[in-house]
Amino acid sequence: MSVRPLAESGDPVLRRKAKKVRDFGPALQELVDDMVETMRVAPGLGLAAPQIGVSLRVAVIELPEEEEEEESEDRHRGKLYVICKPEIVKNWGRQEGEEGCLSVPLYVGEVTRAERVVVKAQDRHGKPFRIRGDGLMARVLQHELDHLDGKLFLDRVESLDKLYRIEPSEDEETEEDRPII
Ligand code: ZN
């Protein structure tokens, strides 16, 4: 596994509609391993292949486990998801909140997303499965799927006054309120 360099806003690969995965062989396995490592080192809650310059419909997601004192019913925490060719099959409700992106360093914006989504995808070996995500997980899923269609959260921020520059030192404690995806 190796950490790959991140594509940043302005790189055309982030604006392309990514290609479908057709081959679940060793090259894909290596890509997925590198994506997981790159996401963990960054760190981010998710990473889509175009963010490391590969125009393929693959993303990885891993929400950190809750601190012990915090109660959470989020069954997605601590679990690693590899989603190939993901599609949203259902969505409900609305959530308002801030989010940022590893490809848009030092900015977060207010982005309205669906509160809950069902996504169908294939795992790293091509086996189909579904995920139902609420709240933060739903936000991360929608953010990653946008990457595969060449969209950034910047496109979904309503106006420039809903886009904020953050100080690098603020990053650590704001994972919940300002998830970097
Ligand atoms: Zn992102």
Short mmCIF file of C-alpha atoms and ligand atoms in Angstrom, two decimals:
data_model
loop_
_atom_site.label_atom_id
_atom_site.label_comp_id
_atom_site.label_asym_id
_atom_site.label_seq_id
_atom_site.Cartn_x
_atom_site.Cartn_y
_atom_site.Cartn_z
CA MET A 1 0.00 0.00 0.00
CA SER A 2 1.14 3.51 -0.62
CA VAL A 3 -0.11 7.01 -0.07
CA ARG A 4 -0.81 8.74 -3.36
CA PRO A 5 -0.76 12.49 -3.98
CA LEU A 6 -4.13 14.24 -3.82
CA ALA A 7 -5.58 16.04 -6.81
CA GLU A 8 -6.68 19.53 -5.82
CA SER A 9 -9.39 21.82 -7.10
CA GLY A 10 -8.36 23.04 -10.54
CA ASP A 11 -7.15 19.60 -11.64
CA PRO A 12 -9.32 18.52 -14.59
CA VAL A 13 -9.54 14.91 -13.31
CA LEU A 14 -11.85 16.19 -10.55
CA ARG A 15 -14.25 17.55 -13.16
CA ARG A 16 -14.54 14.46 -15.31
CA LYS A 17 -17.34 11.93 -15.07
CA ALA A 18 -15.47 8.86 -13.85
CA LYS A 19 -15.56 5.59 -15.79
CA LYS A 20 -17.31 2.43 -14.66
CA VAL A 21 -15.23 -0.28 -13.06
CA ARG A 22 -15.08 -3.27 -15.39
CA ASP A 23 -12.21 -5.28 -14.00
CA PHE A 24 -12.06 -6.29 -10.33
CA GLY A 25 -8.55 -7.73 -10.72
CA PRO A 26 -5.22 -6.94 -9.06
CA ALA A 27 -4.96 -3.37 -10.41
CA LEU A 28 -8.26 -2.46 -8.73
CA GLN A 29 -7.20 -4.16 -5.49
CA GLU A 30 -4.01 -2.12 -5.42
CA LEU A 31 -5.93 1.07 -6.17
CA VAL A 32 -8.39 0.39 -3.33
CA ASP A 33 -5.56 -0.35 -0.86
CA ASP A 34 -3.82 2.88 -1.82
CA MET A 35 -7.07 4.84 -1.51
CA VAL A 36 -7.66 3.47 2.00
CA GLU A 37 -4.16 4.38 3.08
CA THR A 38 -4.33 7.83 1.49
CA MET A 39 -7.71 8.51 3.17
CA ARG A 40 -6.39 7.45 6.59
CA VAL A 41 -3.20 9.47 6.35
CA ALA A 42 -4.94 12.63 5.05
CA PRO A 43 -7.11 12.11 7.17
CA GLY A 44 -10.56 12.22 5.62
CA LEU A 45 -13.86 10.42 6.13
CA GLY A 46 -13.89 9.28 2.53
CA LEU A 47 -11.96 9.40 -0.71
CA ALA A 48 -13.00 8.96 -4.33
CA ALA A 49 -10.60 7.62 -6.98
CA PRO A 50 -10.54 10.87 -9.01
CA GLN A 51 -9.05 12.55 -5.93
CA ILE A 52 -5.87 10.56 -6.53
CA GLY A 53 -6.03 11.15 -10.26
CA VAL A 54 -7.82 7.93 -11.28
CA SER A 55 -11.04 8.47 -13.21
CA LEU A 56 -12.89 5.36 -12.01
CA ARG A 57 -16.18 4.97 -10.13
CA VAL A 58 -14.69 3.81 -6.82
CA ALA A 59 -14.78 5.42 -3.38
CA VAL A 60 -13.78 4.40 0.13
CA ILE A 61 -15.48 5.59 3.32
CA GLU A 62 -14.52 5.13 6.96
CA LEU A 63 -16.12 7.08 9.77
CA PRO A 64 -13.95 6.96 12.88
CA GLU A 65 -15.35 5.15 15.90
CA GLU A 66 -17.06 7.30 18.50
CA GLU A 67 -15.21 8.36 21.61
CA GLU A 68 -16.34 6.19 24.49
CA GLU A 69 -18.23 8.90 26.35
CA GLU A 70 -20.37 9.76 23.38
CA GLU A 71 -23.43 7.71 22.67
CA SER A 72 -23.95 6.86 19.06
CA GLU A 73 -26.29 4.65 17.18
CA ASP A 74 -24.35 5.08 13.99
CA ARG A 75 -23.70 1.55 12.86
CA HIS A 76 -21.33 2.76 10.17
CA ARG A 77 -18.65 3.98 12.54
CA GLY A 78 -15.35 2.21 12.49
CA LYS A 79 -16.37 0.19 9.46
CA LEU A 80 -14.58 0.49 6.14
CA TYR A 81 -16.71 0.64 3.01
CA VAL A 82 -15.41 0.17 -0.50
CA ILE A 83 -18.05 1.20 -3.02
CA CYS A 84 -17.63 0.51 -6.72
CA LYS A 85 -20.13 1.86 -9.26
CA PRO A 86 -22.32 3.32 -6.49
CA GLU A 87 -25.76 4.72 -7.27
CA ILE A 88 -28.29 6.44 -5.02
CA VAL A 89 -31.51 4.48 -5.28
CA LYS A 90 -33.52 6.41 -2.70
CA ASN A 91 -33.19 9.57 -0.65
CA TRP A 92 -35.29 11.29 2.00
CA GLY A 93 -35.32 14.53 3.92
CA ARG A 94 -32.85 17.38 4.17
CA GLN A 95 -29.87 18.17 6.35
CA GLU A 96 -28.01 21.44 6.57
CA GLY A 97 -24.40 21.48 7.62
CA GLU A 98 -20.83 22.28 6.79
CA GLU A 99 -18.48 20.06 4.89
CA GLY A 100 -15.04 20.26 3.42
CA CYS A 101 -13.03 18.20 0.98
CA LEU A 102 -9.48 16.86 0.84
CA SER A 103 -9.29 18.30 -2.69
CA VAL A 104 -10.29 21.78 -1.54
CA PRO A 105 -7.91 22.42 1.35
CA LEU A 106 -8.68 25.08 3.94
CA TYR A 107 -12.28 25.72 2.91
CA VAL A 108 -15.58 24.48 4.24
CA GLY A 109 -19.02 25.39 3.03
CA GLU A 110 -22.63 25.01 4.06
CA VAL A 111 -24.15 22.33 1.92
CA THR A 112 -27.71 21.01 2.02
CA ARG A 113 -27.91 17.26 1.49
CA ALA A 114 -30.52 14.53 1.79
CA GLU A 115 -30.82 13.31 5.41
CA ARG A 116 -30.92 9.67 4.46
CA VAL A 117 -29.92 7.72 1.36
CA VAL A 118 -29.88 4.17 0.12
CA VAL A 119 -26.94 3.43 -2.16
CA LYS A 120 -26.43 0.32 -4.20
CA ALA A 121 -22.87 -0.56 -5.09
CA GLN A 122 -20.46 -3.40 -5.65
CA ASP A 123 -17.70 -4.28 -3.21
CA ARG A 124 -14.03 -4.56 -4.20
CA HIS A 125 -14.64 -8.03 -5.57
CA GLY A 126 -17.71 -7.07 -7.59
CA LYS A 127 -20.32 -8.40 -5.16
CA PRO A 128 -23.46 -6.21 -5.08
CA PHE A 129 -24.64 -4.73 -1.77
CA ARG A 130 -26.69 -1.85 -0.39
CA ILE A 131 -25.94 0.72 2.31
CA ARG A 132 -28.48 2.86 4.09
CA GLY A 133 -26.84 5.95 5.51
CA ASP A 134 -28.31 8.61 7.81
CA GLY A 135 -26.90 11.95 8.89
CA LEU A 136 -23.13 12.12 8.52
CA MET A 137 -22.92 8.82 6.61
CA ALA A 138 -25.56 10.08 4.16
CA ARG A 139 -23.59 13.29 3.70
CA VAL A 140 -20.34 11.40 3.05
CA LEU A 141 -22.01 9.06 0.55
CA GLN A 142 -23.51 11.98 -1.39
CA HIS A 143 -20.18 13.83 -1.36
CA GLU A 144 -18.30 10.81 -2.73
CA LEU A 145 -20.89 10.12 -5.42
CA ASP A 146 -20.60 13.75 -6.51
CA HIS A 147 -16.85 13.26 -6.98
CA LEU A 148 -17.56 10.42 -9.41
CA ASP A 149 -19.68 12.79 -11.50
CA GLY A 150 -17.08 15.55 -11.51
CA LYS A 151 -18.79 17.67 -8.86
CA LEU A 152 -17.26 19.35 -5.81
CA PHE A 153 -19.03 20.65 -2.71
CA LEU A 154 -18.17 24.13 -3.99
CA ASP A 155 -20.82 23.63 -6.69
CA ARG A 156 -23.45 22.99 -4.02
CA VAL A 157 -22.65 25.94 -1.75
CA GLU A 158 -25.53 28.37 -2.30
CA SER A 159 -23.48 31.54 -2.21
CA LEU A 160 -19.97 32.72 -1.44
CA ASP A 161 -20.95 33.88 2.05
CA LYS A 162 -21.62 30.21 2.87
CA LEU A 163 -18.02 29.32 2.08
CA TYR A 164 -15.48 29.82 4.85
CA ARG A 165 -11.73 29.70 5.07
CA ILE A 166 -10.52 27.71 8.06
CA GLU A 167 -7.27 27.85 9.96
CA PRO A 168 -5.23 24.62 9.71
CA SER A 169 -5.05 24.46 13.52
CA GLU A 170 -8.85 24.26 13.77
CA ASP A 171 -9.01 21.03 11.82
CA GLU A 172 -8.60 18.42 14.51
CA GLU A 173 -11.59 18.99 16.74
CA THR A 174 -14.15 19.81 14.10
CA GLU A 175 -14.61 16.44 12.50
CA GLU A 176 -18.32 16.28 13.36
CA ASP A 177 -19.32 19.83 12.51
CA ARG A 178 -16.96 20.22 9.60
CA PRO A 179 -16.35 16.80 8.14
CA ILE A 180 -13.53 16.67 5.62
CA ILE A 181 -14.59 14.21 2.98
ZN ZN B 1 -14.19 15.47 -1.38
#
